[in-house]
Amino acid sequence: MKSNPVKFLIFWLLVCALVPSGEAQPVLPIQVGTFDQQIHTPYTEAEGLPSNDVLRITWVGGDVQQLSVRTSQGAAVLTEGGWTTTVDRDPAALAQEAPTWREVWAAMLAQTEIRDVAASNGEVAIAAEGGLYLDAGTGLRMVLPRDGGTRWAPVDVRAVAYDAEGHLWFASPQGVGCRVDGENWELYTGKEGLPFNDFTCMAAGASGARFGTTNGAIQFDKGEWRFRQGRRWLLDNHVNDIAVGPDGAAWIATRAGISKISGIPMSLPEKAAHFEAEIDKYHRRTKFEYVADATLPAPGKKEGGAALDTDNDGHFTGLYLGAASLGYAATKDPEQKRKAHKAFEALAFLSKVTEGGSNPAPKGFIARAIRSTDGPDPNLTLNPETDRVRREERDKLWKIMDPRWPVDESGEWYWKCDS
């Protein structure tokens, strides 16, 4: 059971600062304040959207802004009571027809395909197939951004936006650019940390710039990049549109619904307490409390989830033992000490359960996992016949074992013997 130092470090960071509920925070060796913990909130047809296929999303209005979306099955706005469908054309679409832009659109359409338009303080920026264009009232001009000794002639510009400070941003396969003042730009590629460059859209606000791509969402804020993809953060990796709310949260439109990514102030003890509660609720197995993977009834639906035995029950529980031990050393929390003892007992039992029973192993042999004999017999699905099929069809080195799950001396446990 080989340890993974990266996983161990992550668990240590999450748990070592754990503070028990209701007790004063101890004096820790290192004092750390709060940080911006990002969380994902999904919105789908189940929450009232006309369709999960969300094409556009925009904040519209003045002092009181309203979130408006257009889907493949109609438009809707978000109110305190939830999503309300709109009969007329949605405000997001109407906002793109501002009269001050009509002449710009007409002039550009004759030259090249327009991808995006943004306006701020009398200036209009156009993202086009042929490049980046600006009109500050004196006519259109192509922009060739310069950053020190580097000058770009960007083509296939996918998106433009102005952030809360009036800085102009653009996104193209060549990279990302930000005009900091006058004709001075900052240009970013993979060398500067840009995670991906197949852009579909972008938005900007007080929390920096947000970019949608064909394989995830990107945030750039205060010199740092964040890349979000997968079901942990997005309902679908292909981003159709992004809107930044008044509070800085990103509302991300995909063909599977809307993913809202927002930040809340959180301390390390608070984060540790959160994950400890998740482990206690979903990831403990048997009376020994092995820390293990869990299966969910549906993606993202934790209620009804159940912990599973895995070939790495000892590995994961060993990582937790190290984290709980360091947590107790840092906080003197007796609950951390109890959980560390419990984890050690669970690990020790993996070598004790193999002694005696129907198929005793050599002394010191460690089982991969255990299962209660009150449940289904795992040998019904893992037996010599299924082993032979797997060896022939999938893995020529697969071992044929009978039984793979012997019963221990007490008759209470199956133990997996293919360590």
Short mmCIF file of C-alpha atoms in Angstrom, two decimals:
data_model
loop_
_atom_site.label_atom_id
_atom_site.label_comp_id
_atom_site.label_asym_id
_atom_site.label_seq_id
_atom_site.Cartn_x
_atom_site.Cartn_y
_atom_site.Cartn_z
CA MET A 1 0.00 0.00 0.00
CA LYS A 2 2.22 2.76 -1.34
CA SER A 3 1.72 6.23 0.13
CA ASN A 4 1.15 9.30 -2.04
CA PRO A 5 2.92 12.38 -0.56
CA VAL A 6 0.74 14.83 -2.54
CA LYS A 7 -2.49 13.34 -1.19
CA PHE A 8 -0.96 13.21 2.28
CA LEU A 9 -0.08 16.92 2.13
CA ILE A 10 -3.59 17.82 0.96
CA PHE A 11 -5.20 15.88 3.81
CA TRP A 12 -2.79 17.45 6.28
CA LEU A 13 -3.61 20.97 5.14
CA LEU A 14 -7.32 20.26 5.42
CA VAL A 15 -7.33 18.57 8.81
CA CYS A 16 -4.36 19.74 10.86
CA ALA A 17 -6.04 23.07 11.65
CA LEU A 18 -9.38 21.47 12.57
CA VAL A 19 -11.14 23.12 15.51
CA PRO A 20 -13.92 21.23 17.32
CA SER A 21 -17.33 22.88 17.21
CA GLY A 22 -18.07 25.18 20.13
CA GLU A 23 -14.47 25.43 21.39
CA ALA A 24 -12.13 28.40 21.24
CA GLN A 25 -9.53 28.35 18.49
CA PRO A 26 -6.13 27.23 19.83
CA VAL A 27 -2.94 29.15 19.19
CA LEU A 28 -1.52 27.43 16.11
CA PRO A 29 2.13 27.57 14.98
CA ILE A 30 1.08 29.49 11.85
CA GLN A 31 -1.77 31.98 11.78
CA VAL A 32 -3.67 32.12 8.50
CA GLY A 33 -6.63 34.36 7.73
CA THR A 34 -9.60 33.68 5.50
CA PHE A 35 -9.40 32.94 1.80
CA ASP A 36 -11.87 32.94 -1.08
CA GLN A 37 -13.31 29.42 -1.20
CA GLN A 38 -15.07 28.83 -4.51
CA ILE A 39 -18.25 26.75 -4.59
CA HIS A 40 -20.35 25.40 -7.47
CA THR A 41 -24.14 25.76 -7.60
CA PRO A 42 -25.96 24.11 -10.56
CA TYR A 43 -29.20 25.29 -12.18
CA THR A 44 -31.10 23.01 -14.56
CA GLU A 45 -34.65 22.28 -15.69
CA ALA A 46 -35.20 20.84 -12.20
CA GLU A 47 -34.78 24.40 -10.84
CA GLY A 48 -37.13 25.88 -13.47
CA LEU A 49 -35.00 26.60 -16.56
CA PRO A 50 -36.97 26.26 -19.83
CA SER A 51 -34.17 24.02 -21.12
CA ASN A 52 -30.77 22.81 -20.00
CA ASP A 53 -29.36 23.98 -23.33
CA VAL A 54 -28.48 27.56 -22.30
CA LEU A 55 -27.23 29.67 -25.21
CA ARG A 56 -26.80 33.14 -23.65
CA ILE A 57 -26.69 34.55 -20.15
CA THR A 58 -26.55 38.26 -19.24
CA TRP A 59 -27.01 40.60 -16.32
CA VAL A 60 -29.25 43.48 -17.46
CA GLY A 61 -30.70 46.57 -15.84
CA GLY A 62 -29.40 49.55 -13.91
CA ASP A 63 -29.12 49.76 -10.13
CA VAL A 64 -31.22 46.61 -9.77
CA GLN A 65 -29.76 44.07 -12.14
CA GLN A 66 -31.52 40.95 -13.31
CA LEU A 67 -30.10 37.72 -14.69
CA SER A 68 -31.53 36.88 -18.09
CA VAL A 69 -30.98 33.71 -20.10
CA ARG A 70 -31.89 32.44 -23.53
CA THR A 71 -32.21 28.69 -24.00
CA SER A 72 -33.07 26.49 -26.97
CA GLN A 73 -36.62 26.33 -25.59
CA GLY A 74 -37.20 29.98 -24.69
CA ALA A 75 -36.03 32.79 -22.46
CA ALA A 76 -36.22 33.27 -18.69
CA VAL A 77 -35.15 35.62 -15.91
CA LEU A 78 -34.07 34.77 -12.38
CA THR A 79 -36.24 36.27 -9.63
CA GLU A 80 -36.44 35.70 -5.89
CA GLY A 81 -39.03 33.03 -6.56
CA GLY A 82 -36.89 31.19 -9.10
CA TRP A 83 -36.78 31.17 -12.91
CA THR A 84 -39.62 32.90 -14.72
CA THR A 85 -40.10 32.37 -18.46
CA THR A 86 -40.51 35.48 -20.60
CA VAL A 87 -42.90 35.73 -23.51
CA ASP A 88 -41.13 38.51 -25.41
CA ARG A 89 -37.56 38.49 -26.56
CA ASP A 90 -35.30 38.28 -23.57
CA PRO A 91 -33.41 41.38 -22.36
CA ALA A 92 -30.08 39.66 -23.05
CA ALA A 93 -30.84 39.60 -26.76
CA LEU A 94 -32.23 43.12 -26.84
CA ALA A 95 -29.16 44.49 -25.07
CA GLN A 96 -27.02 43.42 -28.00
CA GLU A 97 -28.97 45.77 -30.31
CA ALA A 98 -27.96 49.06 -28.69
CA PRO A 99 -28.34 51.80 -31.34
CA THR A 100 -24.79 53.09 -30.76
CA TRP A 101 -23.44 49.81 -32.13
CA ARG A 102 -25.49 49.58 -35.33
CA GLU A 103 -23.15 51.57 -37.51
CA VAL A 104 -20.18 49.60 -36.21
CA TRP A 105 -21.86 46.31 -37.03
CA ALA A 106 -22.81 47.49 -40.52
CA ALA A 107 -19.29 48.70 -41.29
CA MET A 108 -17.63 45.54 -40.03
CA LEU A 109 -19.97 43.00 -41.61
CA ALA A 110 -18.70 44.01 -45.02
CA GLN A 111 -15.16 43.05 -44.05
CA THR A 112 -15.14 40.09 -41.72
CA GLU A 113 -17.25 37.98 -39.39
CA ILE A 114 -17.96 39.62 -36.03
CA ARG A 115 -17.62 37.40 -32.96
CA ASP A 116 -18.28 39.81 -30.09
CA VAL A 117 -18.81 43.51 -29.29
CA ALA A 118 -18.28 45.47 -26.07
CA ALA A 119 -18.57 49.18 -25.22
CA SER A 120 -17.26 51.43 -22.44
CA ASN A 121 -16.93 55.21 -22.03
CA GLY A 122 -17.70 55.98 -25.65
CA GLU A 123 -15.37 53.33 -27.06
CA VAL A 124 -16.52 50.23 -28.92
CA ALA A 125 -14.33 47.10 -29.15
CA ILE A 126 -15.00 44.46 -31.80
CA ALA A 127 -13.74 40.87 -31.78
CA ALA A 128 -13.67 39.69 -35.36
CA GLU A 129 -12.33 36.88 -37.47
CA GLY A 130 -9.90 39.34 -39.04
CA GLY A 131 -8.61 40.84 -35.80
CA LEU A 132 -9.28 43.25 -32.94
CA TYR A 133 -10.89 46.60 -33.85
CA LEU A 134 -11.68 49.77 -31.87
CA ASP A 135 -13.85 52.80 -32.55
CA ALA A 136 -13.61 55.72 -30.13
CA GLY A 137 -15.74 57.99 -32.29
CA THR A 138 -13.16 58.71 -34.97
CA GLY A 139 -13.67 55.60 -37.07
CA LEU A 140 -12.64 51.97 -36.99
CA ARG A 141 -9.03 50.98 -36.60
CA MET A 142 -7.29 47.65 -36.23
CA VAL A 143 -5.36 47.20 -32.97
CA LEU A 144 -1.93 45.55 -32.81
CA PRO A 145 -1.28 45.13 -29.06
CA ARG A 146 2.30 45.60 -27.85
CA ASP A 147 3.78 44.30 -24.58
CA GLY A 148 7.37 45.48 -24.30
CA GLY A 149 9.24 44.04 -27.24
CA THR A 150 6.34 41.76 -28.20
CA ARG A 151 3.69 42.84 -30.68
CA TRP A 152 0.68 40.75 -31.73
CA ALA A 153 -1.46 40.88 -34.81
CA PRO A 154 -4.27 38.76 -33.37
CA VAL A 155 -6.66 37.01 -35.75
CA ASP A 156 -9.74 34.92 -35.08
CA VAL A 157 -10.47 37.07 -32.00
CA ARG A 158 -13.26 35.26 -30.15
CA ALA A 159 -14.35 37.71 -27.43
CA VAL A 160 -13.87 41.19 -25.93
CA ALA A 161 -14.92 42.73 -22.61
CA TYR A 162 -14.25 45.70 -20.31
CA ASP A 163 -13.67 45.00 -16.62
CA ALA A 164 -14.85 47.10 -13.67
CA GLU A 165 -11.77 49.34 -13.91
CA GLY A 166 -12.29 49.98 -17.62
CA HIS A 167 -9.48 47.74 -18.83
CA LEU A 168 -10.13 46.17 -22.24
CA TRP A 169 -9.67 42.40 -22.56
CA PHE A 170 -9.65 40.18 -25.64
CA ALA A 171 -9.30 36.43 -26.19
CA SER A 172 -7.94 34.67 -29.25
CA PRO A 173 -6.17 31.35 -29.98
CA GLN A 174 -2.93 33.34 -29.87
CA GLY A 175 -3.62 34.20 -26.22
CA VAL A 176 -5.25 36.75 -23.94
CA GLY A 177 -4.59 40.49 -23.86
CA CYS A 178 -5.41 43.24 -21.37
CA ARG A 179 -5.00 46.97 -22.13
CA VAL A 180 -3.86 48.48 -18.86
CA ASP A 181 -3.71 52.10 -20.08
CA GLY A 182 -3.36 54.03 -23.32
CA GLU A 183 -1.58 51.73 -25.76
CA ASN A 184 0.10 49.61 -23.07
CA TRP A 185 -0.94 45.97 -22.97
CA GLU A 186 -0.25 42.83 -20.99
CA LEU A 187 -0.24 39.70 -23.16
CA TYR A 188 -0.65 36.17 -21.83
CA THR A 189 0.03 32.76 -23.37
CA GLY A 190 0.67 29.34 -21.93
CA LYS A 191 4.13 30.53 -20.92
CA GLU A 192 2.49 33.07 -18.57
CA GLY A 193 0.07 30.47 -17.20
CA LEU A 194 -2.89 30.57 -19.62
CA PRO A 195 -4.37 27.06 -19.21
CA PHE A 196 -6.23 26.70 -22.56
CA ASN A 197 -6.86 28.82 -25.63
CA ASP A 198 -9.86 27.51 -27.61
CA PHE A 199 -12.14 30.33 -26.45
CA THR A 200 -15.89 30.60 -26.90
CA CYS A 201 -16.74 33.72 -24.83
CA MET A 202 -15.61 35.95 -22.00
CA ALA A 203 -16.82 38.37 -19.34
CA ALA A 204 -15.11 40.72 -16.93
CA GLY A 205 -15.98 42.38 -13.66
CA ALA A 206 -14.58 43.33 -10.28
CA SER A 207 -13.05 39.87 -9.83
CA GLY A 208 -10.91 39.97 -12.97
CA ALA A 209 -11.64 38.33 -16.31
CA ARG A 210 -13.51 35.09 -16.99
CA PHE A 211 -13.09 33.06 -20.16
CA GLY A 212 -15.23 30.28 -21.59
CA THR A 213 -13.62 27.60 -23.72
CA THR A 214 -14.57 24.36 -25.44
CA ASN A 215 -13.08 22.47 -22.48
CA GLY A 216 -13.70 24.45 -19.32
CA ALA A 217 -13.81 27.91 -17.75
CA ILE A 218 -10.85 30.13 -16.84
CA GLN A 219 -10.54 32.96 -14.32
CA PHE A 220 -7.69 35.47 -14.19
CA ASP A 221 -7.62 37.60 -11.06
CA LYS A 222 -4.75 39.50 -9.44
CA GLY A 223 -2.14 37.68 -11.48
CA GLU A 224 -3.46 34.18 -10.77
CA TRP A 225 -5.11 31.69 -13.14
CA ARG A 226 -7.87 29.28 -12.17
CA PHE A 227 -9.07 26.55 -14.50
CA ARG A 228 -12.44 24.92 -13.81
CA GLN A 229 -13.77 21.85 -15.63
CA GLY A 230 -15.46 18.51 -14.94
CA ARG A 231 -18.62 17.81 -12.96
CA ARG A 232 -17.00 19.18 -9.81
CA TRP A 233 -17.24 22.68 -11.33
CA LEU A 234 -19.26 22.61 -14.56
CA LEU A 235 -22.38 20.83 -15.76
CA ASP A 236 -20.69 20.56 -19.15
CA ASN A 237 -17.15 21.51 -20.22
CA HIS A 238 -18.23 23.35 -23.40
CA VAL A 239 -19.03 26.90 -22.25
CA ASN A 240 -21.58 28.79 -24.34
CA ASP A 241 -21.57 32.07 -22.42
CA ILE A 242 -20.47 33.70 -19.15
CA ALA A 243 -21.91 36.55 -17.10
CA VAL A 244 -20.31 38.08 -14.00
CA GLY A 245 -22.79 39.11 -11.33
CA PRO A 246 -22.68 42.22 -9.12
CA ASP A 247 -21.11 40.14 -6.35
CA GLY A 248 -18.37 38.80 -8.64
CA ALA A 249 -19.88 35.34 -9.07
CA ALA A 250 -19.55 33.74 -12.50
CA TRP A 251 -22.71 32.40 -14.15
CA ILE A 252 -21.64 29.90 -16.80
CA ALA A 253 -24.04 28.76 -19.53
CA THR A 254 -23.62 25.25 -20.94
CA ARG A 255 -25.76 22.80 -22.91
CA ALA A 256 -26.41 20.93 -19.65
CA GLY A 257 -27.55 23.91 -17.58
CA ILE A 258 -26.00 26.83 -15.68
CA SER A 259 -23.05 26.52 -13.32
CA LYS A 260 -22.66 29.33 -10.82
CA ILE A 261 -19.16 29.62 -9.33
CA SER A 262 -19.05 31.97 -6.38
CA GLY A 263 -16.62 32.63 -3.55
CA ILE A 264 -17.21 32.75 0.19
CA PRO A 265 -14.70 33.80 2.88
CA MET A 266 -13.43 30.69 4.68
CA SER A 267 -10.62 29.84 7.09
CA LEU A 268 -8.58 26.64 7.07
CA PRO A 269 -10.27 25.36 10.27
CA GLU A 270 -13.67 25.93 8.64
CA LYS A 271 -12.61 24.09 5.50
CA ALA A 272 -11.18 21.22 7.55
CA ALA A 273 -14.42 20.97 9.55
CA HIS A 274 -16.40 20.84 6.29
CA PHE A 275 -14.39 17.95 4.87
CA GLU A 276 -14.37 16.11 8.18
CA ALA A 277 -18.16 16.27 8.22
CA GLU A 278 -18.29 14.99 4.61
CA ILE A 279 -16.01 12.07 5.52
CA ASP A 280 -18.11 11.19 8.56
CA LYS A 281 -21.34 11.31 6.56
CA TYR A 282 -20.40 9.60 3.31
CA HIS A 283 -16.98 7.94 3.43
CA ARG A 284 -16.77 5.70 6.50
CA ARG A 285 -17.29 1.96 6.08
CA THR A 286 -17.90 -0.86 8.59
CA LYS A 287 -17.57 -0.54 12.35
CA PHE A 288 -13.84 0.01 11.85
CA GLU A 289 -14.63 3.24 9.96
CA TYR A 290 -12.42 2.66 6.93
CA VAL A 291 -12.19 5.87 4.89
CA ALA A 292 -13.20 4.84 1.37
CA ASP A 293 -14.72 5.94 -1.91
CA ALA A 294 -18.47 6.44 -2.11
CA THR A 295 -20.98 5.79 -4.86
CA LEU A 296 -23.82 8.22 -5.57
CA PRO A 297 -27.35 7.42 -6.81
CA ALA A 298 -26.89 10.09 -9.52
CA PRO A 299 -24.09 12.53 -10.42
CA GLY A 300 -24.00 15.37 -7.92
CA LYS A 301 -26.67 13.82 -5.66
CA LYS A 302 -24.97 12.99 -2.37
CA GLU A 303 -28.07 11.94 -0.44
CA GLY A 304 -28.29 8.17 -0.61
CA GLY A 305 -24.57 7.79 -1.29
CA ALA A 306 -22.80 4.78 0.20
CA ALA A 307 -19.15 4.00 0.93
CA LEU A 308 -17.60 1.17 -1.13
CA ASP A 309 -14.83 -1.28 -0.43
CA THR A 310 -11.87 -0.70 -2.72
CA ASP A 311 -8.44 -2.22 -3.27
CA ASN A 312 -7.09 0.90 -1.53
CA ASP A 313 -9.05 0.83 1.73
CA GLY A 314 -5.82 0.59 3.69
CA HIS A 315 -4.12 3.28 1.61
CA PHE A 316 -6.89 5.86 2.03
CA THR A 317 -7.35 5.05 5.72
CA GLY A 318 -3.58 5.32 6.21
CA LEU A 319 -3.60 8.82 4.73
CA TYR A 320 -6.45 9.74 7.05
CA LEU A 321 -4.51 8.31 10.03
CA GLY A 322 -1.57 10.60 9.22
CA ALA A 323 -3.87 13.61 8.86
CA ALA A 324 -5.73 12.92 12.11
CA SER A 325 -2.44 12.41 13.96
CA LEU A 326 -1.07 15.73 12.73
CA GLY A 327 -4.43 17.35 13.47
CA TYR A 328 -4.21 16.21 17.08
CA ALA A 329 -0.58 17.33 17.35
CA ALA A 330 -1.55 20.82 16.16
CA THR A 331 -4.84 21.33 18.01
CA LYS A 332 -4.84 18.82 20.92
CA ASP A 333 -8.42 18.07 19.93
CA PRO A 334 -9.37 14.78 21.70
CA GLU A 335 -11.74 13.91 18.85
CA GLN A 336 -8.82 13.93 16.44
CA LYS A 337 -6.92 11.63 18.80
CA ARG A 338 -9.89 9.23 18.96
CA LYS A 339 -10.20 9.16 15.16
CA ALA A 340 -6.46 8.54 14.78
CA HIS A 341 -6.70 5.55 17.13
CA LYS A 342 -9.73 4.27 15.24
CA ALA A 343 -7.90 4.51 11.91
CA PHE A 344 -4.90 2.65 13.33
CA GLU A 345 -7.14 -0.14 14.61
CA ALA A 346 -8.72 -0.41 11.16
CA LEU A 347 -5.30 -0.76 9.51
CA ALA A 348 -4.16 -3.34 12.08
CA PHE A 349 -7.27 -5.42 11.48
CA LEU A 350 -6.37 -5.83 7.79
CA SER A 351 -3.47 -8.06 8.88
CA LYS A 352 -5.37 -9.74 11.72
CA VAL A 353 -8.40 -10.76 9.64
CA THR A 354 -6.24 -12.88 7.33
CA GLU A 355 -5.20 -15.26 10.14
CA GLY A 356 -7.22 -18.48 10.43
CA GLY A 357 -10.59 -19.03 8.82
CA SER A 358 -11.36 -20.94 5.61
CA ASN A 359 -8.13 -19.95 3.84
CA PRO A 360 -5.53 -18.67 6.33
CA ALA A 361 -2.74 -16.51 4.93
CA PRO A 362 0.91 -16.34 6.06
CA LYS A 363 1.35 -14.30 9.22
CA GLY A 364 1.54 -10.58 8.46
CA PHE A 365 -0.31 -10.84 5.13
CA ILE A 366 -2.48 -7.76 4.65
CA ALA A 367 -5.97 -7.89 3.17
CA ARG A 368 -6.98 -5.33 0.57
CA ALA A 369 -10.43 -4.83 2.10
CA ILE A 370 -13.10 -6.48 4.22
CA ARG A 371 -16.84 -6.97 3.83
CA SER A 372 -19.44 -8.12 6.31
CA THR A 373 -20.73 -11.67 5.76
CA ASP A 374 -24.19 -10.28 6.48
CA GLY A 375 -24.13 -8.83 2.98
CA PRO A 376 -23.98 -10.42 -0.49
CA ASP A 377 -21.22 -12.97 -1.14
CA PRO A 378 -18.62 -11.16 -3.31
CA ASN A 379 -17.42 -14.52 -4.65
CA LEU A 380 -20.59 -14.76 -6.70
CA THR A 381 -19.30 -12.01 -8.99
CA LEU A 382 -15.54 -12.57 -8.54
CA ASN A 383 -14.84 -16.28 -9.01
CA PRO A 384 -12.64 -18.56 -11.16
CA GLU A 385 -15.07 -18.41 -14.08
CA THR A 386 -15.22 -14.59 -14.16
CA ASP A 387 -11.43 -14.58 -13.63
CA ARG A 388 -10.92 -16.71 -16.75
CA VAL A 389 -13.15 -14.45 -18.83
CA ARG A 390 -11.26 -11.37 -17.64
CA ARG A 391 -7.91 -13.02 -18.38
CA GLU A 392 -9.00 -13.96 -21.92
CA GLU A 393 -10.71 -10.69 -22.82
CA ARG A 394 -9.04 -7.93 -20.82
CA ASP A 395 -5.88 -8.81 -18.89
CA LYS A 396 -3.58 -11.73 -19.72
CA LEU A 397 -1.87 -11.37 -16.32
CA TRP A 398 -5.11 -11.50 -14.31
CA LYS A 399 -4.89 -14.06 -11.47
CA ILE A 400 -7.42 -16.89 -11.16
CA MET A 401 -8.23 -17.20 -7.46
CA ASP A 402 -10.65 -19.41 -5.53
CA PRO A 403 -11.86 -17.87 -3.34
CA ARG A 404 -10.84 -14.26 -3.89
CA TRP A 405 -12.81 -13.32 -0.76
CA PRO A 406 -12.16 -15.93 1.98
CA VAL A 407 -14.10 -15.88 5.27
CA ASP A 408 -12.18 -15.07 8.45
CA GLU A 409 -11.98 -17.18 11.60
CA SER A 410 -14.90 -15.40 13.28
CA GLY A 411 -17.19 -15.95 10.29
CA GLU A 412 -18.05 -12.25 10.45
CA TRP A 413 -15.92 -10.94 7.59
CA TYR A 414 -14.97 -11.64 4.01
CA TRP A 415 -11.45 -10.42 3.29
CA LYS A 416 -9.97 -9.73 -0.14
CA CYS A 417 -6.82 -11.80 -0.60
CA ASP A 418 -5.27 -10.55 -3.87
CA SER A 419 -2.95 -8.00 -2.23
#
